XYZ file of N, CA, C and O in Angstrom:
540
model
N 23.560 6.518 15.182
C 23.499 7.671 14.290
C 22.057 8.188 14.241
O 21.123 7.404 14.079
N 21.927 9.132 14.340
C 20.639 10.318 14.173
C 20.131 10.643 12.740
O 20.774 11.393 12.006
N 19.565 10.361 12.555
C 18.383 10.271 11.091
C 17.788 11.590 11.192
O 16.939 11.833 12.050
N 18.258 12.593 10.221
C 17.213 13.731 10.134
C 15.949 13.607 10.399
O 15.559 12.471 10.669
N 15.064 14.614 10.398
C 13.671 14.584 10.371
C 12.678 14.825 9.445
O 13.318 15.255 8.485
N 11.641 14.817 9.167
C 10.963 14.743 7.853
C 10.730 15.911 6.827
O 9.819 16.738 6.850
N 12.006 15.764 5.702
C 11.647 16.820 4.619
C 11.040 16.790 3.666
O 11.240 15.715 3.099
N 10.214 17.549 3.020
C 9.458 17.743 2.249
C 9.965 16.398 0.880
O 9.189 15.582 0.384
N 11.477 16.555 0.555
C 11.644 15.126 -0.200
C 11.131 14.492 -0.019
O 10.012 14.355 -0.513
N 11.929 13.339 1.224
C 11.240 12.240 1.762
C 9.542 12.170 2.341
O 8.985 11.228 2.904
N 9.102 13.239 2.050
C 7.583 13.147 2.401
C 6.948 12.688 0.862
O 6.039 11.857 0.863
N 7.365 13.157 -0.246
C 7.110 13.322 -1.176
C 7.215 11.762 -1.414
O 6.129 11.219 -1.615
N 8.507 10.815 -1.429
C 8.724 9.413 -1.407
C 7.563 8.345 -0.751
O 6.983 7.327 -1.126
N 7.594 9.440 0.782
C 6.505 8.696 1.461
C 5.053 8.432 0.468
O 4.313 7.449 0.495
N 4.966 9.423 -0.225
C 3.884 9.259 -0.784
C 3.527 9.144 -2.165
O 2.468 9.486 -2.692
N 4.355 8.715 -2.595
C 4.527 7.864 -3.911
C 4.868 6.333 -3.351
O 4.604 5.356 -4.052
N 5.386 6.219 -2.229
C 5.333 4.970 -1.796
C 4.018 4.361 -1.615
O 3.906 3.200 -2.009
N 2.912 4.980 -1.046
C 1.671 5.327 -0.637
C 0.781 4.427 -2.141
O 0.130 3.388 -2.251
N 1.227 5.531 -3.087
C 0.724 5.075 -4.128
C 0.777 4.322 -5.284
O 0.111 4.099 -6.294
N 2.152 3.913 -4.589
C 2.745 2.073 -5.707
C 1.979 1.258 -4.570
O 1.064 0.552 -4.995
N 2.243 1.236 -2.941
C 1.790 -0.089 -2.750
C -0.163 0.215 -3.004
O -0.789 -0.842 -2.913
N -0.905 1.262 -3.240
C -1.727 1.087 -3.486
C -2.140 0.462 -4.818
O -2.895 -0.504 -4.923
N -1.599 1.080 -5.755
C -1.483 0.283 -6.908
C -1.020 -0.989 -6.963
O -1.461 -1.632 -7.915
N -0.404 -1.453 -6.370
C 0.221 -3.550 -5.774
C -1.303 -3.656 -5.561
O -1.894 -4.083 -6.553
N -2.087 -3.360 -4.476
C -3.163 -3.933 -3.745
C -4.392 -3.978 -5.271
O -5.272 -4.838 -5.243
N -4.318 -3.076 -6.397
C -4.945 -2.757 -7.028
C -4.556 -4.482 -7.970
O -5.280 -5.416 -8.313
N -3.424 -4.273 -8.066
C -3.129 -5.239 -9.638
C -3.090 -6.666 -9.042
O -3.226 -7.694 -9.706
N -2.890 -6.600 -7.717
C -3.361 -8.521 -7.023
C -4.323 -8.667 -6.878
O -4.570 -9.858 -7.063
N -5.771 -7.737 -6.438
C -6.852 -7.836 -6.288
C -7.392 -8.379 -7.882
O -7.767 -9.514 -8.176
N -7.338 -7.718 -8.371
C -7.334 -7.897 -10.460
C -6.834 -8.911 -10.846
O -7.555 -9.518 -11.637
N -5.788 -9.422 -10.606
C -5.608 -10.813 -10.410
C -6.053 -11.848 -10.174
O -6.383 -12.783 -10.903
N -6.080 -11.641 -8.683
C -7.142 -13.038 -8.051
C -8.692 -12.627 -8.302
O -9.506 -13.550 -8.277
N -9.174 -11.274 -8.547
C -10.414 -11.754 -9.256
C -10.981 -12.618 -10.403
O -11.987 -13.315 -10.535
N -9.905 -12.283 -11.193
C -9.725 -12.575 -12.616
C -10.215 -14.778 -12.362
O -10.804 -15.526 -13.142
N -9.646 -15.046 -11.043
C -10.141 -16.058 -10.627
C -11.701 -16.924 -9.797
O -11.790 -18.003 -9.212
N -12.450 -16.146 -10.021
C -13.841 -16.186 -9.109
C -14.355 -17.557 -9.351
O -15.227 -17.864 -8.539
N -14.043 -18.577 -10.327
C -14.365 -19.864 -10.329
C -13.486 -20.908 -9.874
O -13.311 -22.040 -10.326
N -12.894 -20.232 -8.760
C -11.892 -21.256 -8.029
C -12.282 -21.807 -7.221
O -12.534 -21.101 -6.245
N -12.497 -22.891 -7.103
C -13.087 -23.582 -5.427
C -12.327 -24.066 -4.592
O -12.062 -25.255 -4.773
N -11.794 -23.491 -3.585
C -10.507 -23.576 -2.541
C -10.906 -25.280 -1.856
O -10.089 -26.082 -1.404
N -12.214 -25.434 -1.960
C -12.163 -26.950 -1.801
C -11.907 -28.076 -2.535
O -11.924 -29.128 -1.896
N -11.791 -28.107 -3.123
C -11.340 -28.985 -4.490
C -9.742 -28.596 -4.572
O -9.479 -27.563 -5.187
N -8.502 -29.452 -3.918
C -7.413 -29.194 -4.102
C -6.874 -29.714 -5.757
O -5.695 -29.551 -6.068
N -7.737 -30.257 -6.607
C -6.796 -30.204 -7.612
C -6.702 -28.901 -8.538
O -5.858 -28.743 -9.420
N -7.834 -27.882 -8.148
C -7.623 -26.945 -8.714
C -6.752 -25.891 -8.356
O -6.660 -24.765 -8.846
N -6.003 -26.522 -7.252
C -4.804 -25.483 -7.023
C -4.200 -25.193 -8.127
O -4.255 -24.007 -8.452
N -3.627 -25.916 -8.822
C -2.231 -26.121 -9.945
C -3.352 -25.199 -10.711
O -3.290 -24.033 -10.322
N -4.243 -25.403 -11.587
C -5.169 -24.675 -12.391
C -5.286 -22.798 -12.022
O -5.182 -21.907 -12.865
N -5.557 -22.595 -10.333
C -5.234 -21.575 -10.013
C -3.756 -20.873 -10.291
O -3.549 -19.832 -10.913
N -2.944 -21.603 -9.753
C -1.656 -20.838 -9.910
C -1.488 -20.724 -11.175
O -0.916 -19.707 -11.569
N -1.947 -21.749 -12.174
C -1.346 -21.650 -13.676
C -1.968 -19.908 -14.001
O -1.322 -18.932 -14.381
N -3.486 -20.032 -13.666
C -3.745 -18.591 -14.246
C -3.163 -17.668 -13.620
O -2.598 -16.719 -14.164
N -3.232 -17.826 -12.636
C -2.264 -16.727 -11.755
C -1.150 -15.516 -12.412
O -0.931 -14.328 -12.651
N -0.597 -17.172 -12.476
C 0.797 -16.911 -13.194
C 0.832 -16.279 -14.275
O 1.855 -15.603 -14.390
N -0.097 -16.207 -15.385
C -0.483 -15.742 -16.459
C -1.016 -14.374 -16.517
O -1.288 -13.624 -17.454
N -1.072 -14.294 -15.511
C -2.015 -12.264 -15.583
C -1.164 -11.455 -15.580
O -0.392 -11.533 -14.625
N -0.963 -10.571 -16.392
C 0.050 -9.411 -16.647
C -0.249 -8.351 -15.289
O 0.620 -7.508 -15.068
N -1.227 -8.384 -14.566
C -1.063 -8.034 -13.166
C -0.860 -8.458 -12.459
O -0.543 -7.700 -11.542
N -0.824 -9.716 -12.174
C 0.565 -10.319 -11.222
C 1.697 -9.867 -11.344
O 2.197 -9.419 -10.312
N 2.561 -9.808 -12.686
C 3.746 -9.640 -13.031
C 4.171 -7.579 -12.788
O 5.104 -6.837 -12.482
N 2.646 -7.533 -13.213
C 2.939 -5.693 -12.880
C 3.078 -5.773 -11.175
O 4.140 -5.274 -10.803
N 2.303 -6.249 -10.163
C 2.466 -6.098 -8.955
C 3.441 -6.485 -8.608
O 3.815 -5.992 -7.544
N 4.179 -7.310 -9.117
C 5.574 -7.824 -8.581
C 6.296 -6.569 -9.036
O 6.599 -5.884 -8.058
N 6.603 -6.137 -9.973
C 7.322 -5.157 -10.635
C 7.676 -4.104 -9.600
O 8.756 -3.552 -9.389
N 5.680 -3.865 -8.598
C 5.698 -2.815 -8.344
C 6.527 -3.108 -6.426
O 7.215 -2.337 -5.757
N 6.176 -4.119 -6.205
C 7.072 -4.651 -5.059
C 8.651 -4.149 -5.600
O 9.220 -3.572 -4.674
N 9.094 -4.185 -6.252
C 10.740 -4.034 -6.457
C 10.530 -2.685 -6.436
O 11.129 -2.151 -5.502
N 9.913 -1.952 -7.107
C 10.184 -0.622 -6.711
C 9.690 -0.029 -5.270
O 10.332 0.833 -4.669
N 8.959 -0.369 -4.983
C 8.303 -0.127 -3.329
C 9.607 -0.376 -2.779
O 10.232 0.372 -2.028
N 9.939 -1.433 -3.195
C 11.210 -1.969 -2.056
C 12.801 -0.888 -1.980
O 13.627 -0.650 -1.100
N 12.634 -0.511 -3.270
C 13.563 0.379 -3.688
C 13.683 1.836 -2.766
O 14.604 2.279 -2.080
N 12.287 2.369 -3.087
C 11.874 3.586 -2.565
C 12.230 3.549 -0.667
O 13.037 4.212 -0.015
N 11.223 2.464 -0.222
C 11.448 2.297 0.975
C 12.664 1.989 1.319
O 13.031 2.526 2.364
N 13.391 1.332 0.820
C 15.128 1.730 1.324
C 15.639 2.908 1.572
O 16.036 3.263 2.682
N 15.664 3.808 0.215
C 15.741 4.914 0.336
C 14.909 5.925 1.764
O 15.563 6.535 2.609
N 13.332 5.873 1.717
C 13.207 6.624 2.846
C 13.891 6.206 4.216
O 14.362 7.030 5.001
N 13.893 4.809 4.418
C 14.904 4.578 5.735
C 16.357 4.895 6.081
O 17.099 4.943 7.063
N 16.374 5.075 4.836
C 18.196 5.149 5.519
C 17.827 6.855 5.629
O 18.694 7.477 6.242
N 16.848 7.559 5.201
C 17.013 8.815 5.382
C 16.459 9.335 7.011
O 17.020 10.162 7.729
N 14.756 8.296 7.411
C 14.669 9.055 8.253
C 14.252 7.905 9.443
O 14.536 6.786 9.016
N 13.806 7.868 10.476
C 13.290 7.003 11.749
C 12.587 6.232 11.072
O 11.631 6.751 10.497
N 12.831 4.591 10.885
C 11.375 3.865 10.849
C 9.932 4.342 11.735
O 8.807 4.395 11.238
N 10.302 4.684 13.234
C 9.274 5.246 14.097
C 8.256 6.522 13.296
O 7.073 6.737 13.558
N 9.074 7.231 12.307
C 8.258 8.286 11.632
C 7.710 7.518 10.333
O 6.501 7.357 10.170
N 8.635 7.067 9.446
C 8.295 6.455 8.000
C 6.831 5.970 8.210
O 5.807 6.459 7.735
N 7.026 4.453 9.370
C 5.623 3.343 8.667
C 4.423 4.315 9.209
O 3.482 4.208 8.423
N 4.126 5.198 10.238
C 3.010 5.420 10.333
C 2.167 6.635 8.822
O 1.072 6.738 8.268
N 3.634 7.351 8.746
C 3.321 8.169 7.620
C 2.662 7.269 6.168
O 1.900 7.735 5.321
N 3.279 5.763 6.229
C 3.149 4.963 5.535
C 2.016 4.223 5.697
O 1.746 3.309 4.918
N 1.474 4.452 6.419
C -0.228 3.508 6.506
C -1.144 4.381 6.114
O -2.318 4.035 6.247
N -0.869 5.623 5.579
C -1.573 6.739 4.406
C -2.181 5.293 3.359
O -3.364 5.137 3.054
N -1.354 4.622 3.064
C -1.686 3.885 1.873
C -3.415 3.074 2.463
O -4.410 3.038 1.739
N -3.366 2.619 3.625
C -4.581 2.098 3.897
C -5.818 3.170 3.559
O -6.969 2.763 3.401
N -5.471 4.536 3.469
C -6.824 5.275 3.161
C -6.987 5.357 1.284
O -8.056 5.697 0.775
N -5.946 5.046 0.568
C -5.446 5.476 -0.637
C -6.277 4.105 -1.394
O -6.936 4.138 -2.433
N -5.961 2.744 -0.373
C -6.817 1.561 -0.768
C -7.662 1.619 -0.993
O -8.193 1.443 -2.090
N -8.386 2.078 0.654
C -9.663 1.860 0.432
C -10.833 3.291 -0.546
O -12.040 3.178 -0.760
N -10.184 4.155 -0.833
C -10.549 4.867 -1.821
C -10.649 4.044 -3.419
O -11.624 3.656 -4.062
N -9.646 4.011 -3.604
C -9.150 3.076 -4.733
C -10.373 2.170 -4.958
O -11.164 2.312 -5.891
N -10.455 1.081 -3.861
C -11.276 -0.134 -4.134
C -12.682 0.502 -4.279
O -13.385 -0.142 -5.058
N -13.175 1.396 -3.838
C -14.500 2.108 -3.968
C -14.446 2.520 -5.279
O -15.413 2.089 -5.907
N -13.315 3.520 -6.266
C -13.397 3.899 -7.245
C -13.606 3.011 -8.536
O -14.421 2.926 -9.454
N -12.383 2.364 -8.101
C -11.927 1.554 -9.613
C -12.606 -0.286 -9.238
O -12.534 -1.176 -10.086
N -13.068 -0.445 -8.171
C -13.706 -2.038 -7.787
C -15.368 -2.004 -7.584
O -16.237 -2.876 -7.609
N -15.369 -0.721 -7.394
C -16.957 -0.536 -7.168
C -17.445 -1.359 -5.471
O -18.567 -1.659 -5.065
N -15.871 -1.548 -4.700
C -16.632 -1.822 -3.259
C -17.507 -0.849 -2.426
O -17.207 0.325 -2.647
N -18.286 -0.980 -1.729
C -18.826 -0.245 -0.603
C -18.136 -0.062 0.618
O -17.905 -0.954 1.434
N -17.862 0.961 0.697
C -16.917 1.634 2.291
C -18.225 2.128 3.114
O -19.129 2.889 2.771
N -18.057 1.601 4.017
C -19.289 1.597 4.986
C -18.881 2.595 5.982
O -17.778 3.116 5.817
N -19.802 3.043 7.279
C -19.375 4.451 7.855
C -18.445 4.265 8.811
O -17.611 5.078 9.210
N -18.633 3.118 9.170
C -17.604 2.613 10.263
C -16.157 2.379 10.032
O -15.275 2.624 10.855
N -15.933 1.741 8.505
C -14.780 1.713 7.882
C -14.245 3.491 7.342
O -13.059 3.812 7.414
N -15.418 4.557 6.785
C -15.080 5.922 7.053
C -14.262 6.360 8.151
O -13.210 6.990 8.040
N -14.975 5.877 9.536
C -14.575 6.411 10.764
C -12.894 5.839 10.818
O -12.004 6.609 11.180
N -12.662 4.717 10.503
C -11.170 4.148 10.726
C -10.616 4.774 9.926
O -9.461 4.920 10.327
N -10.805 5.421 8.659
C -10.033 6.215 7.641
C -9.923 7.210 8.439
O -8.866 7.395 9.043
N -11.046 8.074 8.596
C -10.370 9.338 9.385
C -9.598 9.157 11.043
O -8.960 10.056 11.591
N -9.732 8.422 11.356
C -8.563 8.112 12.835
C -6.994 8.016 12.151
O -6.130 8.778 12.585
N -6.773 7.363 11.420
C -5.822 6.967 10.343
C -5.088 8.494 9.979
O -3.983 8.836 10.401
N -5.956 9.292 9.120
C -5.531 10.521 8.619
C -5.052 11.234 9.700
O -4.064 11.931 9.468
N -5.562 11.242 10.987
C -5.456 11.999 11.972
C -4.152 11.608 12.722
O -3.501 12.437 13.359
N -3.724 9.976 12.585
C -2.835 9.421 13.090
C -1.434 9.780 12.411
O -0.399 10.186 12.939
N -1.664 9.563 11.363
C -0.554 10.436 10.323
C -0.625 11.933 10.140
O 0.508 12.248 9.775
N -1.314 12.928 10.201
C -1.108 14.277 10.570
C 0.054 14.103 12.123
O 1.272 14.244 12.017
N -0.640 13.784 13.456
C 0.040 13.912 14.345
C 1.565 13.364 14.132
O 2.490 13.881 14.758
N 1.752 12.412 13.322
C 3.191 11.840 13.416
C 4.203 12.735 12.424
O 5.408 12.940 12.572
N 3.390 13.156 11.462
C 3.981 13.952 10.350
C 4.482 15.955 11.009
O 5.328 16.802 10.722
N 3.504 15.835 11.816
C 4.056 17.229 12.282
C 5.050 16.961 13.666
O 6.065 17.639 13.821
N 4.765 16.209 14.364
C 5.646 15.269 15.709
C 7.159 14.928 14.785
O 8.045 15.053 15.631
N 7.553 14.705 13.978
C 8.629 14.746 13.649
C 9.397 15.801 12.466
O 10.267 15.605 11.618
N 8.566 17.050 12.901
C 9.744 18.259 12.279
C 10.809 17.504 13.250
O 10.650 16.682 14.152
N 12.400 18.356 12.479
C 13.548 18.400 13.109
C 13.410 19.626 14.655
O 12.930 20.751 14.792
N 13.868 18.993 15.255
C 14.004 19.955 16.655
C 14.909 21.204 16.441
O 15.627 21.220 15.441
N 14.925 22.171 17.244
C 16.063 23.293 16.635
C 16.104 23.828 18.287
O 15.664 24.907 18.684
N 16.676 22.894 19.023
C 17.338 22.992 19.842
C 18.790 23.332 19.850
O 19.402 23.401 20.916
């Protein structure tokens, strides 16, 4: 069966998809920061890790936001080509690393710039490469 091609809906999904799993990357990062006195060498502090873990209302929001990601992305697949969806869907890698600069205060360096814009460019070409044909 033949999967339409990309309408303005499902673009719209695409990119609210974009911006839950950016928000996931946001509320696990917040999470496991929330942990910076963990010493991965010392295995008894595993159990101690997971306990807090477990305890951060952003863990539990990022999970939340996995069920709906998961939701959404059902929905865009059954509508259009996985071959079109995931690349339109690695938008979210530029949405991150914005994000982590804004709200984390990381440094995006020029080289990591340069991979953002290959990225944008990679998703323009796929996003206009799959209008519907009108053959």
């Amino acid at each position: 069966m033949r999967k339409k091609g990309l309408t303005l809906k499902i673009f719209l999904f695409l990119i609210l998809n974009d911006i839950l799993e950016t928000g996931l990357h946001m509320c696990f990062k917040k999470a496991a920061s929330a942990q910076e006195s963990f010493n991965i060498s010392q295995p008894s502090q595993i159990f101690t890790f997971i306990g807090n873990i477990l305890s951060s209302p952003f863990l539990w929001l990022g999970l939340l936001t996995v069920i709906i990601i998961f939701t959404n992305w059902s929905t865009i697949l059954s509508k259009i080509d996985l071959s079109i969806a995931t690349p339109i869907a690695s938008f979210s890698y530029v949405l991150v690393a914005i994000a982590a600069m804004i709200f984390l205060h990381e440094h995006i360096s020029m080289q990591r710039w340069i991979g953002i814009i290959f990225i944008l460019a990679g998703v323009s070409l796929v996003s206009v490469s799959s209008s519907p044909n009108k053959t």
